[in-house]
Amino acid sequence: MNDNLQIERHPFAPFCPEGARVLLMGTFPPQPHRWAMEFYYPNRTNDFWKVMGIIFYDDPKRFFTPDGKGFREADIKAFLTEKHIALHDTGAAVRRLRDNASDKYLEIVEKVDLGRLLAMMPDCRFIGTTGEKAAGVIAELTGTPVPRIGEFVVSADDANPYRRELHITRLPSTSRAYPLSPVLKAEAYRRFLEEAGIVG
């Protein structure tokens, strides 16, 4: 731990549309100079919005601007609202141990208040974590083992303070550094969203 490093607080409010049934959680946004929008997964090199485009529209460019340099933020928010998908991250405050966006070099100083977050989403029973560090944080908060990639664990309602059964799936990271094509990542995310009833 390096107490001399700057602590960054999460820059975005939770995105919790009415009737949200699924919560997708990463670790923490990249540094602002990497943003192409002021919203979740703002880095153009991250595969998250390509994955969503593949699953729902068979088009990895669906949420990008025509020049490919930005995102269609209004369309993204409308899509998430229509599909009842919420987004937030597991780190409320972090230190960056190196000057990059890698989870490996993020120290989580304060974890997300998962109870407060879930209280905003009474219909949510499915949590998907988008990477190893996020999976570890949610496992700590729910008292569950960390599942293998593509697998899930269940946190029973009588064994956690969240008053509901939670299906927690560890999904592959959408970081470009994770060695899997967007198409194969989309297959894992599609299975999760099918189990949650978001994809028919």
Coordinates of C-alpha atoms in Angstrom, one line a residue, residues 5-200:
L5 CA -0.7 8.0 -4.0
Q6 CA -3.8 10.0 -4.9
I7 CA -7.2 8.4 -4.0
E8 CA -9.7 8.6 -6.8
R9 CA -13.4 8.4 -6.1
H10 CA -15.8 6.9 -8.6
P11 CA -16.8 9.5 -11.2
F12 CA -20.2 8.1 -12.2
A13 CA -23.4 7.6 -10.4
P14 CA -24.9 4.1 -10.5
F15 CA -27.0 3.6 -13.6
C16 CA -30.1 1.9 -12.3
P17 CA -33.0 2.0 -14.7
E18 CA -36.5 1.3 -13.4
G19 CA -37.2 -2.4 -13.2
A20 CA -33.5 -3.3 -13.5
R21 CA -33.1 -7.1 -13.3
V22 CA -29.4 -7.4 -14.0
L23 CA -26.4 -5.6 -12.6
L24 CA -23.1 -5.7 -14.5
M25 CA -20.1 -4.6 -12.4
G26 CA -16.6 -3.8 -13.4
T27 CA -13.8 -2.5 -11.1
F28 CA -13.3 1.2 -11.9
P29 CA -13.2 3.5 -14.9
P30 CA -10.0 4.3 -16.6
Q31 CA -8.3 7.7 -16.3
P32 CA -10.4 10.5 -17.9
H33 CA -7.9 11.0 -20.8
R34 CA -9.0 7.6 -22.0
W35 CA -12.7 8.5 -22.1
A36 CA -14.7 8.8 -25.3
M37 CA -17.8 9.6 -23.2
E38 CA -18.7 10.3 -19.6
F39 CA -20.3 6.9 -18.9
Y40 CA -19.4 3.4 -18.1
Y41 CA -16.9 1.6 -20.3
P42 CA -15.8 4.9 -21.9
N43 CA -12.6 3.6 -23.4
R44 CA -12.9 2.8 -27.2
T45 CA -10.4 0.0 -26.8
N46 CA -12.6 -1.8 -24.3
D47 CA -14.9 -4.5 -25.8
F48 CA -17.9 -4.0 -23.6
W49 CA -20.1 -2.0 -26.0
K50 CA -18.9 -4.2 -28.9
V51 CA -20.1 -7.2 -26.9
M52 CA -23.5 -5.6 -26.3
G53 CA -23.8 -4.7 -29.9
I54 CA -23.1 -8.3 -31.0
I55 CA -25.5 -9.9 -28.6
F56 CA -28.5 -7.6 -29.2
Y57 CA -28.0 -6.3 -32.8
D58 CA -25.4 -8.6 -34.4
D59 CA -23.4 -5.5 -34.9
P60 CA -20.2 -4.7 -32.9
K61 CA -20.3 -1.1 -34.1
R62 CA -23.9 -0.5 -33.0
F63 CA -23.1 1.9 -30.2
F64 CA -20.2 3.7 -31.8
T65 CA -20.4 7.0 -33.7
P66 CA -20.0 6.7 -37.5
D67 CA -16.3 7.7 -37.3
G68 CA -15.7 5.0 -34.7
K69 CA -14.1 7.6 -32.4
G70 CA -16.9 8.0 -29.9
F71 CA -20.0 6.4 -28.5
R72 CA -23.7 7.0 -29.0
E73 CA -24.3 7.7 -25.3
A74 CA -28.0 8.5 -25.5
D75 CA -28.6 5.3 -27.5
I76 CA -26.6 3.3 -24.9
K77 CA -28.7 4.7 -22.0
A78 CA -32.0 4.1 -23.9
F79 CA -30.9 0.5 -24.6
L80 CA -29.9 -0.2 -21.0
T81 CA -33.2 1.2 -19.8
E82 CA -35.2 -0.9 -22.3
K83 CA -33.4 -4.1 -21.4
H84 CA -33.4 -3.5 -17.6
I85 CA -29.7 -3.6 -17.3
A86 CA -27.9 -1.6 -14.5
L87 CA -24.2 -0.7 -14.4
H88 CA -21.9 0.2 -11.6
D89 CA -18.4 -0.8 -10.3
T90 CA -17.0 -2.6 -7.3
G91 CA -14.5 0.1 -6.4
A92 CA -15.9 3.3 -4.8
A93 CA -12.4 4.7 -4.3
V94 CA -9.1 3.5 -5.6
R95 CA -5.4 4.2 -5.9
R96 CA -3.6 3.6 -9.2
L97 CA -0.3 1.9 -8.5
R98 CA 0.8 2.5 -12.1
D99 CA -0.2 5.0 -14.7
N100 CA -2.5 2.8 -16.6
A101 CA -6.1 1.3 -16.7
S102 CA -5.1 -2.2 -15.6
D103 CA -7.1 -3.8 -12.8
K104 CA -3.9 -5.5 -11.7
Y105 CA -2.5 -2.1 -10.6
L106 CA -5.7 -0.8 -8.9
E107 CA -5.8 -0.8 -5.1
I108 CA -9.4 -0.7 -3.9
V109 CA -9.5 1.7 -1.0
E110 CA -13.2 1.6 -0.5
K111 CA -15.6 -1.0 -1.9
V112 CA -19.0 -0.3 -3.3
D113 CA -21.9 -0.2 -0.9
L114 CA -23.7 -3.2 -2.4
G115 CA -26.6 -3.1 0.0
R116 CA -27.4 0.5 -0.9
L117 CA -27.0 -0.3 -4.6
L118 CA -29.3 -3.3 -4.5
A119 CA -31.9 -1.3 -2.5
M120 CA -32.2 0.8 -5.6
M121 CA -33.0 -2.3 -7.6
P122 CA -35.6 -4.4 -5.9
D123 CA -36.1 -6.7 -8.9
C124 CA -32.4 -7.4 -9.4
R125 CA -31.4 -11.0 -8.8
F126 CA -28.5 -11.4 -11.2
I127 CA -25.0 -9.9 -10.9
G128 CA -22.4 -10.3 -13.6
T129 CA -18.8 -9.3 -12.8
T130 CA -16.7 -8.2 -15.7
G131 CA -13.3 -9.3 -14.6
E132 CA -11.2 -11.1 -11.9
K133 CA -10.9 -8.2 -9.4
A134 CA -14.6 -7.3 -9.6
A135 CA -15.4 -11.0 -9.0
G136 CA -13.2 -11.1 -5.9
V137 CA -14.8 -8.0 -4.4
I138 CA -18.4 -9.3 -4.9
A139 CA -17.3 -12.6 -3.4
E140 CA -16.1 -10.8 -0.3
L141 CA -19.2 -8.7 0.0
T142 CA -21.6 -11.7 -0.4
G143 CA -19.6 -14.3 1.4
T144 CA -19.5 -16.6 -1.6
P145 CA -16.6 -18.3 -3.4
V146 CA -15.2 -16.7 -6.6
P147 CA -16.6 -18.7 -9.5
R148 CA -14.6 -19.7 -12.5
I149 CA -15.0 -17.7 -15.6
G150 CA -18.4 -18.4 -17.2
E151 CA -19.8 -20.0 -14.0
F152 CA -22.0 -18.7 -11.2
V153 CA -22.6 -19.1 -7.5
V154 CA -25.8 -18.4 -5.6
S155 CA -25.9 -16.3 -2.5
A156 CA -29.1 -17.5 -0.6
D157 CA -31.4 -14.9 0.9
D158 CA -30.9 -16.3 4.4
A159 CA -27.1 -16.2 4.2
N160 CA -26.6 -12.5 3.2
P161 CA -27.7 -9.1 4.3
Y162 CA -29.3 -8.2 1.0
R163 CA -32.5 -10.1 1.7
R164 CA -32.7 -11.9 -1.6
E165 CA -31.1 -14.8 -3.6
L166 CA -28.4 -13.5 -5.8
H167 CA -27.0 -15.4 -8.9
I168 CA -23.5 -14.1 -9.3
T169 CA -21.7 -14.9 -12.5
R170 CA -18.0 -14.3 -13.3
L171 CA -17.7 -13.1 -16.9
P172 CA -14.6 -12.6 -19.0
S173 CA -13.0 -9.2 -18.8
T174 CA -14.0 -6.9 -21.7
S175 CA -10.5 -5.3 -21.6
R176 CA -8.7 -5.5 -24.8
A177 CA -5.8 -7.0 -22.8
Y178 CA -7.9 -10.1 -22.0
P179 CA -7.0 -12.6 -24.7
L180 CA -10.4 -13.5 -26.1
S181 CA -12.2 -12.1 -29.2
P182 CA -15.2 -9.9 -28.8
V183 CA -17.3 -12.6 -30.4
L184 CA -16.3 -15.2 -27.8
K185 CA -16.7 -12.8 -25.0
A186 CA -20.2 -12.1 -26.3
E187 CA -21.1 -15.8 -26.1
A188 CA -20.3 -15.8 -22.4
Y189 CA -22.3 -12.6 -21.8
R190 CA -25.2 -13.9 -23.9
R191 CA -25.5 -17.1 -21.7
F192 CA -25.6 -14.9 -18.6
L193 CA -28.2 -12.6 -20.0
E194 CA -30.3 -15.6 -21.2
E195 CA -30.2 -17.1 -17.7
A196 CA -31.4 -13.7 -16.3
G197 CA -34.3 -13.6 -18.9
I198 CA -32.9 -10.5 -20.7
V199 CA -32.2 -12.3 -23.9
G200 CA -34.9 -14.6 -25.2

